[in-house]
mmCIF file of C-alpha atoms in Angstrom:
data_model
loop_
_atom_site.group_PDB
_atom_site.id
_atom_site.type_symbol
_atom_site.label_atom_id
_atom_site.label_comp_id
_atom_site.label_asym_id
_atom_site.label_seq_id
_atom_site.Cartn_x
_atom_site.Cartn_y
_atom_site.Cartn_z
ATOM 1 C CA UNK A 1 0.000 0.000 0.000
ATOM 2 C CA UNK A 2 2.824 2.568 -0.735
ATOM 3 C CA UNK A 3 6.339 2.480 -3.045
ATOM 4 C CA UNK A 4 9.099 0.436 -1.967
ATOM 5 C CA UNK A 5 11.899 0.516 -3.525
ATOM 6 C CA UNK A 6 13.992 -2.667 -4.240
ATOM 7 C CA UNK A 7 17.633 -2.654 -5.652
ATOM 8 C CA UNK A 8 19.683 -5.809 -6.475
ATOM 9 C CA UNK A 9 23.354 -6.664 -6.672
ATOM 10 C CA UNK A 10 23.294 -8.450 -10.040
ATOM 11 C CA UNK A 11 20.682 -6.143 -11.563
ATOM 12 C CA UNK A 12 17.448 -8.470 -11.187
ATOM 13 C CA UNK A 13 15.234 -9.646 -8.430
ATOM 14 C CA UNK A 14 11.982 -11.553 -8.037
ATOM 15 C CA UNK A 15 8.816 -9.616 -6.221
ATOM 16 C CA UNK A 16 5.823 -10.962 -4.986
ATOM 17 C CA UNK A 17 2.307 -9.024 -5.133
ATOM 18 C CA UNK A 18 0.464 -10.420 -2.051
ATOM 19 C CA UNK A 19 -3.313 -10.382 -3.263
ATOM 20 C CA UNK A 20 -5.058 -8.410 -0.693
ATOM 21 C CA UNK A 21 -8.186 -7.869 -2.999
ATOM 22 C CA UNK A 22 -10.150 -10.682 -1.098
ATOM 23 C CA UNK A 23 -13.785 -9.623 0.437
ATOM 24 C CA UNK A 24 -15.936 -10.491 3.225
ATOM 25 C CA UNK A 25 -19.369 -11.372 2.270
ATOM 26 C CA UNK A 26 -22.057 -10.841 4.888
ATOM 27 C CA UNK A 27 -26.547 -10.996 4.179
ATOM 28 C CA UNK A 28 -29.068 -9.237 6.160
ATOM 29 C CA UNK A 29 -31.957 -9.879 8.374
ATOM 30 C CA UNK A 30 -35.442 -9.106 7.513
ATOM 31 C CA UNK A 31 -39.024 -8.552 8.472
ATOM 32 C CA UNK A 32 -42.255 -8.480 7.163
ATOM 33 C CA UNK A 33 -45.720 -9.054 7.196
ATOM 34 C CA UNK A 34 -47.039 -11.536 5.593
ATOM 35 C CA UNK A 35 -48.918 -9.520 2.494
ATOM 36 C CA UNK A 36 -46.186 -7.122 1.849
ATOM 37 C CA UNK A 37 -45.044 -9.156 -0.318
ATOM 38 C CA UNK A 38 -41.629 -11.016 -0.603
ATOM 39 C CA UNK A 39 -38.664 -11.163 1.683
ATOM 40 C CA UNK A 40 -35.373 -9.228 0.065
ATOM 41 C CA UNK A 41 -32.141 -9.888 1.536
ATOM 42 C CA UNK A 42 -29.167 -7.832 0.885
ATOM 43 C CA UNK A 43 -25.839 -9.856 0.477
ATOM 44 C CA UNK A 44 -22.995 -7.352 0.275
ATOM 45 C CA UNK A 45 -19.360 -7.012 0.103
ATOM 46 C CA UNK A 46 -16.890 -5.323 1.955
ATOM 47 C CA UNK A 47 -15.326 -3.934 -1.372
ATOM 48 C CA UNK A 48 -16.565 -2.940 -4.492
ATOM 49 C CA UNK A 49 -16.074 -5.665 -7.037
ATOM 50 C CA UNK A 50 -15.036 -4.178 -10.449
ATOM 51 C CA UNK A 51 -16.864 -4.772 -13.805
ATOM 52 C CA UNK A 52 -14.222 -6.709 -15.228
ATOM 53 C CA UNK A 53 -14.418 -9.312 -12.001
ATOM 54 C CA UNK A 54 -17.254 -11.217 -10.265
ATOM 55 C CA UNK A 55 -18.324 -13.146 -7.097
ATOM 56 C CA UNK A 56 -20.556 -15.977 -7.034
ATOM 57 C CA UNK A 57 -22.920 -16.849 -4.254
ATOM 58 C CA UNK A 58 -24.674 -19.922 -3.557
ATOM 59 C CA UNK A 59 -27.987 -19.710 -1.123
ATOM 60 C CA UNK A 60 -30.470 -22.214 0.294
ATOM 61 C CA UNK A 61 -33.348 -21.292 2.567
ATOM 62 C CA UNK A 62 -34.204 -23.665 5.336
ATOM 63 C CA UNK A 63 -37.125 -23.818 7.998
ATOM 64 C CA UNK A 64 -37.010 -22.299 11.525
ATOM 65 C CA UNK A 65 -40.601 -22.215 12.510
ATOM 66 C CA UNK A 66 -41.574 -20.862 9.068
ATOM 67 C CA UNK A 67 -42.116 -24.489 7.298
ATOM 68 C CA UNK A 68 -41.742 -23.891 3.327
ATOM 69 C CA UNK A 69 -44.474 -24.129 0.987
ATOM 70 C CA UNK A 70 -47.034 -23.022 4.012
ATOM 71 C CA UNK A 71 -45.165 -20.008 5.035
ATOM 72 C CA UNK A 72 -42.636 -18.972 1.870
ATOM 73 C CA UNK A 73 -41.689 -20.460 -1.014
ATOM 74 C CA UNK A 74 -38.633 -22.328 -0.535
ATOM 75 C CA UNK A 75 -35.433 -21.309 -2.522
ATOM 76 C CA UNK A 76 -31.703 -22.801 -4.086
ATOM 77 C CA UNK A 77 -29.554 -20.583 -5.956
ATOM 78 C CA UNK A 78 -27.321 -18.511 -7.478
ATOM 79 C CA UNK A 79 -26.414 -14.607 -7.144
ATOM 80 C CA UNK A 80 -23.662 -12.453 -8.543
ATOM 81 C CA UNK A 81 -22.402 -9.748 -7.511
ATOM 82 C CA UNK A 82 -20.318 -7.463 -10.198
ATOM 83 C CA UNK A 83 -19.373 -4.108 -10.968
ATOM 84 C CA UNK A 84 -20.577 -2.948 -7.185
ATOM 85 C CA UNK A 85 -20.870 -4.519 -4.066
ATOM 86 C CA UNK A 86 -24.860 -5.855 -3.415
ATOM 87 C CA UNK A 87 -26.629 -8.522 -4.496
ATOM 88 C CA UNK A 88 -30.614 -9.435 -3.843
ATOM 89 C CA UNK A 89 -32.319 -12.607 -3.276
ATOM 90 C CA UNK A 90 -35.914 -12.229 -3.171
ATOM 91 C CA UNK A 91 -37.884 -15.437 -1.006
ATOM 92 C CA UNK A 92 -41.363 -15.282 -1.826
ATOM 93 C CA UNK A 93 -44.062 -15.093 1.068
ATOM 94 C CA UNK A 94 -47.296 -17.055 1.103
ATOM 95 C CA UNK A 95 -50.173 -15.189 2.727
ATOM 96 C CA UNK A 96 -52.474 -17.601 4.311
ATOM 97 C CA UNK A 97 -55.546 -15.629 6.590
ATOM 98 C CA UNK A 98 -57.163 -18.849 7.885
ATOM 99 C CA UNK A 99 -55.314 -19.366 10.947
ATOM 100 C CA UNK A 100 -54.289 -16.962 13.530
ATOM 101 C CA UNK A 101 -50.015 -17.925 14.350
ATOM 102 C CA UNK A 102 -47.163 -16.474 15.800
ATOM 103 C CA UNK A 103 -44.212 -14.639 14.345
ATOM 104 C CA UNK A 104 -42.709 -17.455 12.289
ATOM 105 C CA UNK A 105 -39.091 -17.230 11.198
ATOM 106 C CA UNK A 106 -36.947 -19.090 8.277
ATOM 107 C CA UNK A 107 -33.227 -18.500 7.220
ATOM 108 C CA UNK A 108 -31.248 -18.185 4.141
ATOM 109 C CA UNK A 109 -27.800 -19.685 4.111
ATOM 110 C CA UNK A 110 -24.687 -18.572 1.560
ATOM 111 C CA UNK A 111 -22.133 -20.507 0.656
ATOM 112 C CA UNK A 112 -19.347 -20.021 -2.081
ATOM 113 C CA UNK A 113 -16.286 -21.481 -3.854
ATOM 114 C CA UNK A 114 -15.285 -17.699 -5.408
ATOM 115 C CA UNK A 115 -11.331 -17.639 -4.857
ATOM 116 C CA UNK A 116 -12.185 -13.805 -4.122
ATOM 117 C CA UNK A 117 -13.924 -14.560 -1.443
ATOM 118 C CA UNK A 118 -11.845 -14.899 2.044
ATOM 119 C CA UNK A 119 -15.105 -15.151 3.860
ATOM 120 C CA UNK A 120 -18.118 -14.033 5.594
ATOM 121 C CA UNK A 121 -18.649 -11.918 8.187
ATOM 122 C CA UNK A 122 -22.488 -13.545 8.394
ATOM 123 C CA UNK A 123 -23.178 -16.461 6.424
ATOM 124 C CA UNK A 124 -27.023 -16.563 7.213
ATOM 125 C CA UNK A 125 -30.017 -14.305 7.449
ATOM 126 C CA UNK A 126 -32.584 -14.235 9.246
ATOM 127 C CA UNK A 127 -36.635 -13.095 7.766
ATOM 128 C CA UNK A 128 -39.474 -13.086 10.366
ATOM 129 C CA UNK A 129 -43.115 -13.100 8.968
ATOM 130 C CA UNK A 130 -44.557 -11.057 11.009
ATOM 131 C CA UNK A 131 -48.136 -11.527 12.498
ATOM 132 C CA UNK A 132 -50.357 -10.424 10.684
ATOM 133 C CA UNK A 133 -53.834 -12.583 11.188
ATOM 134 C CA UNK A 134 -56.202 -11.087 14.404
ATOM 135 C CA UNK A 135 -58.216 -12.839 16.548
ATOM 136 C CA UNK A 136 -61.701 -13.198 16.561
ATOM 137 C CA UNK A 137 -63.135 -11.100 19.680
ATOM 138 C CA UNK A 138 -67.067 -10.564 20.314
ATOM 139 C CA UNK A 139 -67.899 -6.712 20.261
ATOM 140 C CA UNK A 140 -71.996 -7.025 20.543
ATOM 141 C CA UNK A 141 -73.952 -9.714 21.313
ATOM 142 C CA UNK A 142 -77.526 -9.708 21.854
ATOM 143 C CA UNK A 143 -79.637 -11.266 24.885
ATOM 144 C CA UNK A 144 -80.378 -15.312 23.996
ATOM 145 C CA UNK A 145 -82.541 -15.617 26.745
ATOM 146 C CA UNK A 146 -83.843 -19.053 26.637
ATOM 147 C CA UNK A 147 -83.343 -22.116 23.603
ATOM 148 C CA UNK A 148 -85.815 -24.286 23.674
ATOM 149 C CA UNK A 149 -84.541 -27.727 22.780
ATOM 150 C CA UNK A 150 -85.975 -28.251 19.303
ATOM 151 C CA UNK A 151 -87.153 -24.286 18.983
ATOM 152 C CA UNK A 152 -85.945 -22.569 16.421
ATOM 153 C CA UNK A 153 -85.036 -19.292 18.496
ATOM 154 C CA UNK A 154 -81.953 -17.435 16.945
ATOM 155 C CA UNK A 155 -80.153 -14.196 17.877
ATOM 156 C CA UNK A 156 -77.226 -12.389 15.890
ATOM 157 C CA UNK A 157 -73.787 -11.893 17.711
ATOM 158 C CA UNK A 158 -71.501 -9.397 16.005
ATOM 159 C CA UNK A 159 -67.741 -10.345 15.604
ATOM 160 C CA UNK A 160 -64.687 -8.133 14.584
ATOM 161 C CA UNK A 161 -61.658 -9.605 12.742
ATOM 162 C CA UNK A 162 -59.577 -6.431 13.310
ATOM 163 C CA UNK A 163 -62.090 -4.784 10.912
ATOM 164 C CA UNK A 164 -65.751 -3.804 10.152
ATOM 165 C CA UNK A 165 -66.559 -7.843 8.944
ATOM 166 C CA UNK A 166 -69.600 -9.071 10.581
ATOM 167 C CA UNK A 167 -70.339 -12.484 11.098
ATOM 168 C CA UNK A 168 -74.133 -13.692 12.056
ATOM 169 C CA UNK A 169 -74.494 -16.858 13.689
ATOM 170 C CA UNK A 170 -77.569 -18.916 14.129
ATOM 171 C CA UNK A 171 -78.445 -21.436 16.693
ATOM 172 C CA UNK A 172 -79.808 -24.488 15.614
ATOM 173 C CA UNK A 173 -82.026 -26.852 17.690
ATOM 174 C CA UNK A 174 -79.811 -28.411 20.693
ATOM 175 C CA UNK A 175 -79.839 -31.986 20.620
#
């Protein structure tokens, strides 16, 4: 990283250029709900790789308590990063509004043979899919009163989703 200057006896002399261009490669955590769509993570570099050179990076997701194909869409491949120092890979995120769940997290792992690469600095990142479902809570209900066991007697109760759905609900005969 500066001159040095070399002289030699006999007029020649062998030099060695150490390569210190390696880079550290390191990816990003992310959150998100589950309808905003998919889940980007950032791989990036510690230098800026030139145009004329690239770095190849192999990922895999795997399943924390996310489980693929109920939660995301699960992912093998390939990313390169050239003439800068950021790559994307983009997990897709399947919205399901059935069931009410917990945060749910999966990871995606990097891996690579580049001989630019001396490393990473963090090899896997983290997405959480954030909750995103509500639970059913009653707001209204009104009086029942009596059922009579094979009457046909019904009343509305009024439910809220985290919205202004309603829900009506009839009572059938008991058995």
């Amino acid at each position: 990283s500066g001159n040095v200057t070399v002289s030699a006896a006999n007029g020649s002399g062998i030099g060695t250029i150490v390569n210190d261009d390696l880079v550290t490669l390191s990816i990003n955590d992310v959150s998100l709900y589950e309808n905003e769509g998919p889940a980007v993570f950032t791989v990036k570099s510690d230098k800026v790789i030139a145009a004329s050179a690239s770095i190849t990076i192999d990922y895999a997701t795997s399943d924390d308590t996310a489980v693929a194909v109920e939660d995301y869409e699960a992912q093998t491949g390939t990313v390169t990063i050239t003439d800068g120092d950021t790559a994307t890979i983009s997990v897709p995120i399947i919205a399901e509004t059935l069931n009410v769940e917990s945060d749910e997290v999966f990871t995606v792992h990097l891996t690579t043979s580049s001989p630019l690469v001396s490393g990473f600095s963090k090899d896997t990142g983290k997405a959480t899919i954030l909750n995103d479902d509500h639970r059913i809570t009653i707001i209204e209900a009104s009086p029942f009163g009596s059922v009579e066991p094979n009457g046909g007697d019904s009343r509305s109760i009024v439910l809220s989703r985290g919205s202004s759905q309603t829900l009506d609900i009839t009572a059938g005969p008991c058995p």
